[in-house]
Coordinates of C-alpha atoms and ligand atoms in Angstrom, one line a residue:
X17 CA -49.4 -18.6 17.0
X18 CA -46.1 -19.8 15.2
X19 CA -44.2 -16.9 16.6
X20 CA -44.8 -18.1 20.2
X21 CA -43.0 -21.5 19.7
X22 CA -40.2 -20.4 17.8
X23 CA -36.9 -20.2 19.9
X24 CA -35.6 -18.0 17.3
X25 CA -37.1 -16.2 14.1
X26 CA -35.5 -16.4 10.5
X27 CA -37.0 -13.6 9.1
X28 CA -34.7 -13.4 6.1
X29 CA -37.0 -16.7 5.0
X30 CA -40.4 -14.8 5.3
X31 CA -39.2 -11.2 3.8
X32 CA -38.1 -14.2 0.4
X33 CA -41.4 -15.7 0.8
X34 CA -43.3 -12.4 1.2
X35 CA -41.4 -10.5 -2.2
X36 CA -42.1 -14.0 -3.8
X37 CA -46.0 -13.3 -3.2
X38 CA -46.0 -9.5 -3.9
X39 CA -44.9 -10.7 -7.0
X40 CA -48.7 -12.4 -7.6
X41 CA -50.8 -10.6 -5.1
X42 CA -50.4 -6.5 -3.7
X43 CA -52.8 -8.4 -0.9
X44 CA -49.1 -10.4 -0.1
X45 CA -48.3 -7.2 2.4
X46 CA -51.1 -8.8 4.8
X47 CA -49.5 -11.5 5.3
X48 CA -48.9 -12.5 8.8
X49 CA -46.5 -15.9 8.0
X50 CA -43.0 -16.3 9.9
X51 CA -40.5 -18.2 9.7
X52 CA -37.8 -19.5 12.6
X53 CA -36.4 -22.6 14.8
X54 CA -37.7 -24.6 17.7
X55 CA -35.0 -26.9 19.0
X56 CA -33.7 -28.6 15.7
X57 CA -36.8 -28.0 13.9
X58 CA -37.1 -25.3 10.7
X59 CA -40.9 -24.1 10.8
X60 CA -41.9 -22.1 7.7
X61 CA -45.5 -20.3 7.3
X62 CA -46.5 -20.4 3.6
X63 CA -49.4 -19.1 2.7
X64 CA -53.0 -20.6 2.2
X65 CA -53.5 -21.3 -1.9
X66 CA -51.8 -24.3 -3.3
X67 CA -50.3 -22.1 -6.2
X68 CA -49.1 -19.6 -3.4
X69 CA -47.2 -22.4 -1.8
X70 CA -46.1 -23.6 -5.2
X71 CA -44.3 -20.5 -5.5
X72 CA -43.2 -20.0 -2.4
X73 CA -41.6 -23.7 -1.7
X74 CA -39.4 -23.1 -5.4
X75 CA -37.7 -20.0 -3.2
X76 CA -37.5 -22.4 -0.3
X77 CA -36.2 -25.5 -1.7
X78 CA -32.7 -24.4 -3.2
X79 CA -31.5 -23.0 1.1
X80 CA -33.6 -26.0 2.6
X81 CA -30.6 -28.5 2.4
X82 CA -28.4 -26.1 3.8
X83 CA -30.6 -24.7 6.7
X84 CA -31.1 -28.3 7.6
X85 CA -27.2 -28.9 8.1
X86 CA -27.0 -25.9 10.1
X87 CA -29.9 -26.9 12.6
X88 CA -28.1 -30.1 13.0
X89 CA -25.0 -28.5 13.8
X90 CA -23.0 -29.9 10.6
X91 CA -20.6 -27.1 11.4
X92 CA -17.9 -28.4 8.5
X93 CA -20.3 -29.1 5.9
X94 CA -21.7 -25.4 6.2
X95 CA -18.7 -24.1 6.0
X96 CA -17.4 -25.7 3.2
X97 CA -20.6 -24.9 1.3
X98 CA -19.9 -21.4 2.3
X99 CA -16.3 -21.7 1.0
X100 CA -17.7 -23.1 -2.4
X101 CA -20.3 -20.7 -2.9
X102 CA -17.5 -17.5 -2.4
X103 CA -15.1 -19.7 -4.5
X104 CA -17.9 -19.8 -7.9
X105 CA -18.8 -16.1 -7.0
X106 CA -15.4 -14.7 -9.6
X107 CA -14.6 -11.2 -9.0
X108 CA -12.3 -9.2 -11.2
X109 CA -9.1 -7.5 -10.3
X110 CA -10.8 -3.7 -9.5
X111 CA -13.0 -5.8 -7.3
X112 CA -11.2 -7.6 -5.5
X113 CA -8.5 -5.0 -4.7
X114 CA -11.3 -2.9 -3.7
X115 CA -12.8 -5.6 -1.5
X116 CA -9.0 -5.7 0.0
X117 CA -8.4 -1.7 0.4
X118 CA -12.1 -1.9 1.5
X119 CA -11.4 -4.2 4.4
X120 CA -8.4 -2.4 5.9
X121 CA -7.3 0.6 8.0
X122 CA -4.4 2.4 9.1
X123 CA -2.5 1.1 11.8
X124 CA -2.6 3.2 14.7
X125 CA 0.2 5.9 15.4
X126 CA 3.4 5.3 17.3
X127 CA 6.2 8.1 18.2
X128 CA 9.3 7.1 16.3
X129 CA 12.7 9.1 17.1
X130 CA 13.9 9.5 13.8
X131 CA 17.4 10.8 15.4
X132 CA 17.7 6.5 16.4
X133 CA 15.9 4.9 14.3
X134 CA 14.9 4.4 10.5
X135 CA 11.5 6.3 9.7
X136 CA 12.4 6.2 6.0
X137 CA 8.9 5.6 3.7
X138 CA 7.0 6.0 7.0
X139 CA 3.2 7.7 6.7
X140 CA 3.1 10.7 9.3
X141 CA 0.0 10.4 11.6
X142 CA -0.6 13.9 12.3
X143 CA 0.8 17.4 10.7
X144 CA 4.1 18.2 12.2
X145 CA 4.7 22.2 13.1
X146 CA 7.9 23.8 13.3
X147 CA 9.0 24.4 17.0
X148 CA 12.1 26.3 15.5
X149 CA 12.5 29.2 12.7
X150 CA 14.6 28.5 9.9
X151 CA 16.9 30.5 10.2
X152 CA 16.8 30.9 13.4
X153 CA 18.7 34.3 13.1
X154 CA 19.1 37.0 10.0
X155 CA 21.5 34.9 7.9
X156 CA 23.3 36.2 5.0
X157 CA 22.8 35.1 1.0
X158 CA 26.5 35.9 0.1
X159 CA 29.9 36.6 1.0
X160 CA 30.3 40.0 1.2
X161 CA 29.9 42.6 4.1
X162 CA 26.5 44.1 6.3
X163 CA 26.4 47.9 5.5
X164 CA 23.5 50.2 6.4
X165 CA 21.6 50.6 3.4
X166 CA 20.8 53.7 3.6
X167 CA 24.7 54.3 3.7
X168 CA 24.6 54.7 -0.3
X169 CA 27.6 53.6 -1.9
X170 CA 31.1 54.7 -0.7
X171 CA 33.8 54.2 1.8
X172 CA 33.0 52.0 4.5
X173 CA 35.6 51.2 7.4
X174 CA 35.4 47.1 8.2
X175 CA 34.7 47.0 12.0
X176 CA 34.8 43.3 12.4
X177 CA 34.8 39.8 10.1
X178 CA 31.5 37.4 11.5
X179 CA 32.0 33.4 9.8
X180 CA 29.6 30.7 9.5
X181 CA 28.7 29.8 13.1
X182 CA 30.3 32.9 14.6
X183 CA 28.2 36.1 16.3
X184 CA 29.6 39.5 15.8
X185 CA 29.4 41.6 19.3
X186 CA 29.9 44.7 17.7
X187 CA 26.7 47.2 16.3
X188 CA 27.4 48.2 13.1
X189 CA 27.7 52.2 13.3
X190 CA 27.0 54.4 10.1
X191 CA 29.8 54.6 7.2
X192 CA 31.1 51.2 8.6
X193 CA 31.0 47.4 7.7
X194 CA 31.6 43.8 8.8
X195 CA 33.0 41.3 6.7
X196 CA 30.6 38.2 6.8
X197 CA 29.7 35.1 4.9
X198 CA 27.2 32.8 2.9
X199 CA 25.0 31.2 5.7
X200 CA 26.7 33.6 8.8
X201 CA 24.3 35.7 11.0
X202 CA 24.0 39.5 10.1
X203 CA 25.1 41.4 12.8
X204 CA 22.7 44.2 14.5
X205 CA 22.3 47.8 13.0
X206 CA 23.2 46.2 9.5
X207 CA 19.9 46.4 6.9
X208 CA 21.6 44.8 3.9
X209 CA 24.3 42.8 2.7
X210 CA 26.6 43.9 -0.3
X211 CA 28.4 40.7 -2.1
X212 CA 31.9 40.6 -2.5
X213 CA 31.7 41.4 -6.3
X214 CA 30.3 44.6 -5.9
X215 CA 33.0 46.4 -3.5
X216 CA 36.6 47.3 -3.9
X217 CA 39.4 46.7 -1.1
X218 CA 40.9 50.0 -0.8
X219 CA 43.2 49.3 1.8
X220 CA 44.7 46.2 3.9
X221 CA 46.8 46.9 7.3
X222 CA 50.5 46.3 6.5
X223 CA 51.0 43.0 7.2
X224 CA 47.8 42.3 4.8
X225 CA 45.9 40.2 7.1
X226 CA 43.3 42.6 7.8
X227 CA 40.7 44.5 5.5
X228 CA 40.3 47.9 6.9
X229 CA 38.6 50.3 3.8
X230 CA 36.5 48.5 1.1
X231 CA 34.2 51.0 -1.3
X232 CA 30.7 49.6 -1.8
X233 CA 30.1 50.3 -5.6
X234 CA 26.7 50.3 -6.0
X235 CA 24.1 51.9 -3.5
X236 CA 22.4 49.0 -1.8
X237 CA 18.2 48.3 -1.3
X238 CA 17.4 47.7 2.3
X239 CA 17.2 43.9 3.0
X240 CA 19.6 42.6 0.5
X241 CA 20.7 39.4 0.3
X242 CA 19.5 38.7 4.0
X243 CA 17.4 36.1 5.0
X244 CA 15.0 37.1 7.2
X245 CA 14.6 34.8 10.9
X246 CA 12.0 32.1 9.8
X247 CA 12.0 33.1 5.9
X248 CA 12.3 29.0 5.2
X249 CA 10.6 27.9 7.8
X250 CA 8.5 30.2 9.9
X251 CA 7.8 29.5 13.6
X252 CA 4.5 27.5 14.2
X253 CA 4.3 26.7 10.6
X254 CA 3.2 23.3 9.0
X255 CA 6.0 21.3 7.6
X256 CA 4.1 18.0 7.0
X257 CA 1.0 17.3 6.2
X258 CA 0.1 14.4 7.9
X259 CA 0.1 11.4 5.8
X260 CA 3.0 12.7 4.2
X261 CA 5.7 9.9 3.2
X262 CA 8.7 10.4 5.2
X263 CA 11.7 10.4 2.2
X264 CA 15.0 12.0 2.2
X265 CA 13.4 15.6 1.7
X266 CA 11.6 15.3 4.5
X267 CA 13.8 14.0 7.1
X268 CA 16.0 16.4 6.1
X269 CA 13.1 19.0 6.7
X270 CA 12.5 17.2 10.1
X271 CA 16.3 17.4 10.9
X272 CA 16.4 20.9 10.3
X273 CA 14.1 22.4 12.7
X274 CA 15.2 19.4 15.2
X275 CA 11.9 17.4 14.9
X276 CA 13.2 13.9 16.2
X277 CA 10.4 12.3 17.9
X278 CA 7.7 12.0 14.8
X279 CA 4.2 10.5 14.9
X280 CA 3.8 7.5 12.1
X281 CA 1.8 5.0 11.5
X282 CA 2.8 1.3 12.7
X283 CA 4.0 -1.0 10.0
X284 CA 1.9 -4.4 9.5
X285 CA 4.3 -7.4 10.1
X286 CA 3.6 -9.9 7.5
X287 CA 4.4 -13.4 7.7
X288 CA 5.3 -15.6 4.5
X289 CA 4.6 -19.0 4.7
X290 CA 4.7 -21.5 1.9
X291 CA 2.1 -25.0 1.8
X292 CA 2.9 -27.3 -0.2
X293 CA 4.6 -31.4 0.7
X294 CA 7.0 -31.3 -2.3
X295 CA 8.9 -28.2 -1.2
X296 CA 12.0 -28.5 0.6
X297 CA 14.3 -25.4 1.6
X298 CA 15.9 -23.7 -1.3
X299 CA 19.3 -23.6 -0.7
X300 CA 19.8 -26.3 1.4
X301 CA 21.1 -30.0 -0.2
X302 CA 20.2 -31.2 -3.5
X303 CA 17.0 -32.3 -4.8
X304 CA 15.5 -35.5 -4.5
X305 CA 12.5 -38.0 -5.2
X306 CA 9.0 -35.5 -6.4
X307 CA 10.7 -32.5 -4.1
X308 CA 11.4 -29.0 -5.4
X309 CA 12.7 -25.9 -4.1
X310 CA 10.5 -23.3 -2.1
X311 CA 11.2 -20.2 -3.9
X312 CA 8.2 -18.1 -3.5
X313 CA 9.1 -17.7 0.0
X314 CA 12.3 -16.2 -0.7
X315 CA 10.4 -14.0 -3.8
X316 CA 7.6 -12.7 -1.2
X317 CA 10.1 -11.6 1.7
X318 CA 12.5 -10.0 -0.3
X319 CA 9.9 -8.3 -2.1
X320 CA 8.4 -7.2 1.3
X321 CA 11.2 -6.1 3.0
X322 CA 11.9 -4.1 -0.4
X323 CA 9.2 -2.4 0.3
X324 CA 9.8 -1.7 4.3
X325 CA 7.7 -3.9 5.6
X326 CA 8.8 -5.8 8.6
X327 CA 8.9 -9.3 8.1
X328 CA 8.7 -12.6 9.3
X329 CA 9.6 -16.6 8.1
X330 CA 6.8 -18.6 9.0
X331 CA 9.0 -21.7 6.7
X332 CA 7.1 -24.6 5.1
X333 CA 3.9 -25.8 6.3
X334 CA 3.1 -29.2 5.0
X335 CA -0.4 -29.7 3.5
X336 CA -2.0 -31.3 6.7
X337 CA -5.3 -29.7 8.1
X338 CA -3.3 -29.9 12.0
X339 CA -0.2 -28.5 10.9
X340 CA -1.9 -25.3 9.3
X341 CA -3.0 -24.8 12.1
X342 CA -0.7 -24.9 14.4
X343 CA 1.2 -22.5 12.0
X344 CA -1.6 -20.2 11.7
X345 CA -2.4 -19.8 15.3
X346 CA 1.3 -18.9 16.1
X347 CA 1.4 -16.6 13.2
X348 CA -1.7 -14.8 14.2
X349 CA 0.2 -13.9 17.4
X350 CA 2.7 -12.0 15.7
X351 CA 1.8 -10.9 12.2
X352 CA -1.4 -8.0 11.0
X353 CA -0.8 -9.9 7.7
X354 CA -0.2 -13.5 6.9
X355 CA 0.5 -14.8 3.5
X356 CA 0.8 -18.7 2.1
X357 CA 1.4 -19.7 -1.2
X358 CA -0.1 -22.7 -2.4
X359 CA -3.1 -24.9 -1.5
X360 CA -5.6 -22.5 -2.8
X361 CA -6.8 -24.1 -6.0
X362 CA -9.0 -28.0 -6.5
X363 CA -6.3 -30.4 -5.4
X364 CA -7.7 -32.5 -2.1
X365 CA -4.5 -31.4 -0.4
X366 CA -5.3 -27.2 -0.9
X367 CA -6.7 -27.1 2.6
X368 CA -6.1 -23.6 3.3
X369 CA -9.3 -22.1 3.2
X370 CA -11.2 -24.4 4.5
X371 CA -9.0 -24.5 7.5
X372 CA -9.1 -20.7 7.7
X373 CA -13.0 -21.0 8.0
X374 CA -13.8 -23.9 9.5
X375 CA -11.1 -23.5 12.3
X376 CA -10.3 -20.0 12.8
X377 CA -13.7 -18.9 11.7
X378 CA -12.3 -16.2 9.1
X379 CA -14.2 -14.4 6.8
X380 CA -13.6 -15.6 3.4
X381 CA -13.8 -12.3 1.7
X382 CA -13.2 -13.6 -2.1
X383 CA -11.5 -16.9 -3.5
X384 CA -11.5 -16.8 -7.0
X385 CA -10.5 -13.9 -9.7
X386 CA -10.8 -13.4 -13.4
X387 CA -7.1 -12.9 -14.0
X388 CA -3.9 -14.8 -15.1
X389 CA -2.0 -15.5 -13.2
X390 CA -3.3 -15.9 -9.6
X391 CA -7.1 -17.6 -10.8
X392 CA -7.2 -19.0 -7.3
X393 CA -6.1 -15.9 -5.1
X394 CA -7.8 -16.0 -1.8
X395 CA -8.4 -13.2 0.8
X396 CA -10.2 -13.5 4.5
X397 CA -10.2 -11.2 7.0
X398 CA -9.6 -12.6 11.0
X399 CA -10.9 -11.1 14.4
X400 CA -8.8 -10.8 16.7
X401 CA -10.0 -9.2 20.0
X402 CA -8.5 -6.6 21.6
X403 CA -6.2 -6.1 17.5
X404 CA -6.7 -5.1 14.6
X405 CA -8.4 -7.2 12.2
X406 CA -5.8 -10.1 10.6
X407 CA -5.3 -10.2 7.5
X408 CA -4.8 -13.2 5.2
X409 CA -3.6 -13.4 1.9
X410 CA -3.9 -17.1 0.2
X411 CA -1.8 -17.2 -2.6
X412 CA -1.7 -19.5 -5.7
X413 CA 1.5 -21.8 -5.4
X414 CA 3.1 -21.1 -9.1
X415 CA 5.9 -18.7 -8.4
X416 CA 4.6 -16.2 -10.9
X417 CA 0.7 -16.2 -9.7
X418 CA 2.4 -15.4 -6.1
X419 CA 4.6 -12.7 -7.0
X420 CA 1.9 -11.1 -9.3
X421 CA -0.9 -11.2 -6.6
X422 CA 1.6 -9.9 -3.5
X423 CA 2.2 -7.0 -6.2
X424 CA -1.3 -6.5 -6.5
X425 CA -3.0 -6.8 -3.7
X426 CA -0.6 -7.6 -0.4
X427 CA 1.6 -4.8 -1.2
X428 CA -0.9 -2.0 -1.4
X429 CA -3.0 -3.8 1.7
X430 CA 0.3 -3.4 3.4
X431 CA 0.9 0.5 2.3
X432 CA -3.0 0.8 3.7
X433 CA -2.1 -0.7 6.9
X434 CA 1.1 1.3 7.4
X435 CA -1.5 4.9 6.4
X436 CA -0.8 5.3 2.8
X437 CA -3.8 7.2 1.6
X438 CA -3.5 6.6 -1.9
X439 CA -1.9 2.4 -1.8
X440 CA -2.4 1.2 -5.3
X441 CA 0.2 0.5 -7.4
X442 CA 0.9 3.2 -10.3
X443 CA -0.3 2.3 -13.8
X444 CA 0.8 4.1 -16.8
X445 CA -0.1 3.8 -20.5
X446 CA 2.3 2.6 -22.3
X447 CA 2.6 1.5 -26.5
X448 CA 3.3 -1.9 -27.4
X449 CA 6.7 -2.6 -29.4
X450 CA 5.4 -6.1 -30.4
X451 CA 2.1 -7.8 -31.1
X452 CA 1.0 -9.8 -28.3
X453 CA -1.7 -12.8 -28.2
X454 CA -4.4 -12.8 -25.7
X455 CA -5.5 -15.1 -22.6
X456 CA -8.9 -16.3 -22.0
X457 CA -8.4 -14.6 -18.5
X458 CA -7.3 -10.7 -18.5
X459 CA -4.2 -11.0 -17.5
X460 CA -1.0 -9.4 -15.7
X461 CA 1.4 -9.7 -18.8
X462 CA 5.4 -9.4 -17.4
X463 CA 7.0 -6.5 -19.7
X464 CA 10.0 -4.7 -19.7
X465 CA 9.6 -1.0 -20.5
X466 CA 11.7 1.0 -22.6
X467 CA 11.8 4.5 -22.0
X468 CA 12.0 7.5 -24.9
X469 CA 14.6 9.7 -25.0
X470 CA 14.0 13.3 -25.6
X471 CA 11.9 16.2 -24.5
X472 CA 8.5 14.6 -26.7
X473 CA 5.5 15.0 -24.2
X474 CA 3.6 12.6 -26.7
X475 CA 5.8 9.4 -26.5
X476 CA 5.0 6.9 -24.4
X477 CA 7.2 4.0 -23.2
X478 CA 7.6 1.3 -25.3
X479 CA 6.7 -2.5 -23.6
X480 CA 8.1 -5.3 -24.5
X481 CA 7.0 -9.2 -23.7
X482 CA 9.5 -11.5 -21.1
X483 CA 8.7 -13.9 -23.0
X484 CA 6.8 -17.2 -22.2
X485 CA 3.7 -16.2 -19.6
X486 CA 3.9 -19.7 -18.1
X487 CA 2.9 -19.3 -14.2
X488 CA 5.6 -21.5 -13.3
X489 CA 8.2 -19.6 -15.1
X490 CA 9.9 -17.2 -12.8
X491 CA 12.2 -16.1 -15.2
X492 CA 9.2 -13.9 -17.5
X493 CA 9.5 -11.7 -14.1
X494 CA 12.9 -11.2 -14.2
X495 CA 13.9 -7.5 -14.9
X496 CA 10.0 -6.9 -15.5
X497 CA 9.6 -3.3 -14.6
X498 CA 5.8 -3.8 -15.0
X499 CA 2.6 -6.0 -16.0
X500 CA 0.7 -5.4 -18.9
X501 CA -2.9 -5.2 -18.3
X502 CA -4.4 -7.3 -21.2
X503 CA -8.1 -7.6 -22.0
X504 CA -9.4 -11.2 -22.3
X505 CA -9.1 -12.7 -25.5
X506 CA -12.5 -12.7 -27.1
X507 CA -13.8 -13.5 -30.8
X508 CA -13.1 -10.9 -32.2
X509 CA -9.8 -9.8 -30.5
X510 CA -7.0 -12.2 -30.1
X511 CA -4.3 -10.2 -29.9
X512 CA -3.2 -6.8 -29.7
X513 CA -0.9 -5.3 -32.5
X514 CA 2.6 -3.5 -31.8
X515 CA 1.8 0.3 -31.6
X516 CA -1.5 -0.5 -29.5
X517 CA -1.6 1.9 -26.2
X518 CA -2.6 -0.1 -23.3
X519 CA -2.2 0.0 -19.7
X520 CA 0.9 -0.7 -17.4
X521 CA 0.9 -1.1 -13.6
X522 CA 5.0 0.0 -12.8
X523 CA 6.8 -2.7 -10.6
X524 CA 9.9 -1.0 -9.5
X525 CA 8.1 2.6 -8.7
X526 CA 5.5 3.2 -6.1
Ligands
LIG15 N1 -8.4 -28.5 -11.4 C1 -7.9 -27.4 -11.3 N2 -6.5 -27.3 -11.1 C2 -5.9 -26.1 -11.0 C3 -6.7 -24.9 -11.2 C4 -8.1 -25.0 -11.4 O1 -8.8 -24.0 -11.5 N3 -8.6 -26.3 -11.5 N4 -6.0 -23.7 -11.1 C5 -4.6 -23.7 -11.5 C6 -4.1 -22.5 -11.3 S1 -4.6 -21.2 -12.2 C7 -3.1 -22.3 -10.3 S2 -2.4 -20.7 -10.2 C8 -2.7 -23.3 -9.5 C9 -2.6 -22.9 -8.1 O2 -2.8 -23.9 -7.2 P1 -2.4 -23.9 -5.7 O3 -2.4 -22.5 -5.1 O4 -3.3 -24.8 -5.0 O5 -0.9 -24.3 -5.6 P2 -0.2 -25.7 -5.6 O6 -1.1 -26.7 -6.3 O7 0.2 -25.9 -4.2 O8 1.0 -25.4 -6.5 C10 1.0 -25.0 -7.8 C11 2.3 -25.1 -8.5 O9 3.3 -24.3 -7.9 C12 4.4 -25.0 -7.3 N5 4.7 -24.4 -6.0 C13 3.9 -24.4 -4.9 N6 4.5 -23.7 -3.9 C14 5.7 -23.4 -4.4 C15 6.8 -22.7 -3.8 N7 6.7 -22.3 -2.5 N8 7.9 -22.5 -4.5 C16 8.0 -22.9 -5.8 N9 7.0 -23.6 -6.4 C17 5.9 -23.8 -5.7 C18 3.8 -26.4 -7.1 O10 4.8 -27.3 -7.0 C19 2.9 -26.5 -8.3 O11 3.7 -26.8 -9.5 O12 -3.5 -24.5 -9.6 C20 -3.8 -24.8 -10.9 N10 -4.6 -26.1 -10.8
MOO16 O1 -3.9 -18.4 -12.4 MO1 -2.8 -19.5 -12.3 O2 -2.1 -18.3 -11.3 O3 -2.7 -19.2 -14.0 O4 -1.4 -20.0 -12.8

């Protein structure tokens, strides 16, 4: 009878209530209550014995206040609760990367003429096959002359002299030779090519310009220094795998079967904004009243651009619910990612996420993790129809949480994006030259890394502390080459001791 006046079911409510009873009763199975809404009214069917209802309302009770706000369309309050409940839900770093990596896929392909444009640290979208044979005719190894190998050694008349980038028209005839070189086609009826060290000149015309006799000295094996048509690359052959990264290697690969137009992933554009009322430009005029200098969006584009990534100065939004806004929905026009600093953590003026949710309607994918620095790192995913998902990236406003978290988690979203299979930063083990106190939080510890000398397989790198770990403290990430990964301090471990191997993610290699 209930389910006839409902307008719409909730049966998340009654599968609760119904594992609640199964928990007393196998008979629970026959149970026949729903749950669901009519107009602004929850209805709930609990079950017939007062201790069954007992139960059953202690599952109820802790959702009722919320459901209620939803039926009465207390849009804000839900999502804030929403927001609260992901921001007490901590995930660790694995976690959340995963959650990140998780949420993303390539970009789709675009064909890029690499002969006009930069494709440098591009991910190739499909396998590229040669369309040329390298070389593209039987090239010779040395300097030297094309004999007929089955000439044996001996006295050989020079017919002709063939250079780099020249073709011989004459067919080399038995007993007779043509001077060629490293590189140079081998001319037709010529099997082999004898270097220059292993003949004699035995005579020159009279003004000495010419070679006319030379005496191979040794007898020489058919095929001889010449490479064969397509020996490096073959016709038809795979080059690149695709979701190869396009380095120097490659384009030179690509440039030498005259592969311009290449098939590569897009590139994410990522907009930088930083939140925050006190900042004021960083190198504009000097400082004054509570104001100090936006640096993390200088940090964050620099470090993205280092990385390829196009880029794009979204300036300082001030901490007002309206002007987020604005910013985001222009942003969202242009950028896959977008990523603030600031406004993530308790303060009433971190408004981010809640604007993020409440206005744009983003999924708030995580909001708190165990790690120092960047506690209050935020990530939510946006749909866009017709695009690919945006991303958004809410980072803590101390310039040290924001440049750890874009290392950890916007650069390899980024890389994922752009079809890097494989986007995580490296991590290496590395020994400990000094001892080194723990946090309460795991965290990211800003090292520079020495590196041993010598052909010892066993030695690791050596990692040294910057120094103070403050958030605020830029300078402990100057000329860090990587972050210690540090367990959190416990009882029984408060620090580690110099010689202890631990783990290193590398900053300044992929
Ligand atoms: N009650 C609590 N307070 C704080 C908590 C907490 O859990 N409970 N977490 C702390 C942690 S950890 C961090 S990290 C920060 C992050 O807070 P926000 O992301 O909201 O950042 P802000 O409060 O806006 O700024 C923090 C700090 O960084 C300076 N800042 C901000 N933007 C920039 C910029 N673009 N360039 C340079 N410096 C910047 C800002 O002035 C503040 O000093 O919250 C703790 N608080
Ligand atoms: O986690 Mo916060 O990033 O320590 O400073």
């Amino acid at each position: 009878a209930t389910s006839r006046v409902l307008d719409r079911r909730a049966d998340g409510l009654s599968t609760a209530l119904l594992l609640k009873s199964l928990e007393s009763t196998p008979y629970a199975v026959l149970s026949r209550g729903v749950s669901g809404m009519r107009g602004q009214t929850l209805i709930v069917n609990l079950p017939g014995s007062q201790k069954a209802v007992d139960e059953c309302f202690a599952v109820l009770e802790p959702v009722l206040a919320h459901a209620v706000k939803q039926l009465q369309g207390r849009i804000v309050e839900v999502k804030a609760e929403h927001v609260e409940m992901q921001q007490s839900a901590h995930c660790n770093v694995d976690e959340a990367v995963s959650t990140v990596l998780d949420s993303v896929t390539p970009l789709p392909a675009e064909t890029v003429n690499c002969a006009t444009a930069s494709v440098l640290g591009r991910i190739l979208a499909s396998d590229v096959i040669a369309k040329e044979p390298l070389p593209p005719f039987r090239a010779s190894v040395k300097d030297g002359y094309a004999v007929r190998a089955r000439d044996g050694a001996g006295r050989r008349r020079v017919v002709d002299v063939v250079t780099a980038g020249d073709e011989s028209s004459v067919v080399l005839q038995a007993h007779c030779a043509i001077r060629v070189s490293t590189g140079g086609p081998v001319p037709s009826g010529a099997d082999a090519v004898v270097q220059v060290e292993d003949t004699k000149l035995i005579e020159s015309s009279p003004d000495l310009t010419k070679e006319l006799v030379i005496e191979v000295l040794k007898p020489p094996a058919e095929g001889q220094d010449i490479r064969p048509v397509g020996s490096d690359i073959a016709l038809g052959a795979k080059v690149l795998d695709a979701g190869a990264k396009i380095g120097p290697c490659e384009l030179g690969i690509l440039a030498s079967i005259g592969c311009s137009l290449v098939p590569v992933h897009k590139l994410p554009t990522v907009g930088v904004a930083s939140t925050g009322n006190e900042l004021m430009e960083p190198f504009g005029a000097g400082l004054g009243g509570a104001k100090i200098r936006d640096s993390n969006r200088t940090t964050l584009l620099a470090m993205l651009s280092s990385h390829g990534f196009p880029v794009v100065d979204l300036g300082i939004i001030p901490d007002k619910a309206d002007c987020l806004v604005t910013a985001f929905e222009k942003a969202i026009k242009t950028c896959q990612v977008i990523v603030t600093t600031g406004g993530v953590s308790m303060g009433e003026r971190d408004l981010v996420k809640q604007v993020l949710t409440a206005d744009f309607n983003a999924t708030l994918h995580f909001a708190q993790v165990r790690m120092k620095p960047g506690k209050p790192t935020s990530f939510a995913t946006l749909s866009v129809a017709n695009r690919h998902p945006v991303l958004f990236f809410g980072l803590p406003g101390n310039p040290v949480s924001a440049f750890v978290t874009a290392n950890l988690y916007v650069i390899p979203a980024c890389r994922r994006l752009g079809g890097w299979s494989a986007p995580r930063r490296s991590v290496i083990n590395v020994k400990l030259g000094q001892e080194i106190g723990l946090d309460p939080r795991p965290e990211y510890h800003r090292c520079t890394l020495q590196w041993p000398s010598g052909i010892d397989a066993d030695v690791l790198p050596t990692a040294w502390s910057t120094g103070s770990q403050a958030s605020s403290r830029l300078l402990s990430c100057q000329s860090a080459s990587g972050l210690l990964i540090l367990p959190a301090r416990s009882d029984s471990l408060l620090s580690l001791p110099a010689g202890h191997v631990t783990q290193c993610m590398l900053l300044d290699c992929p």
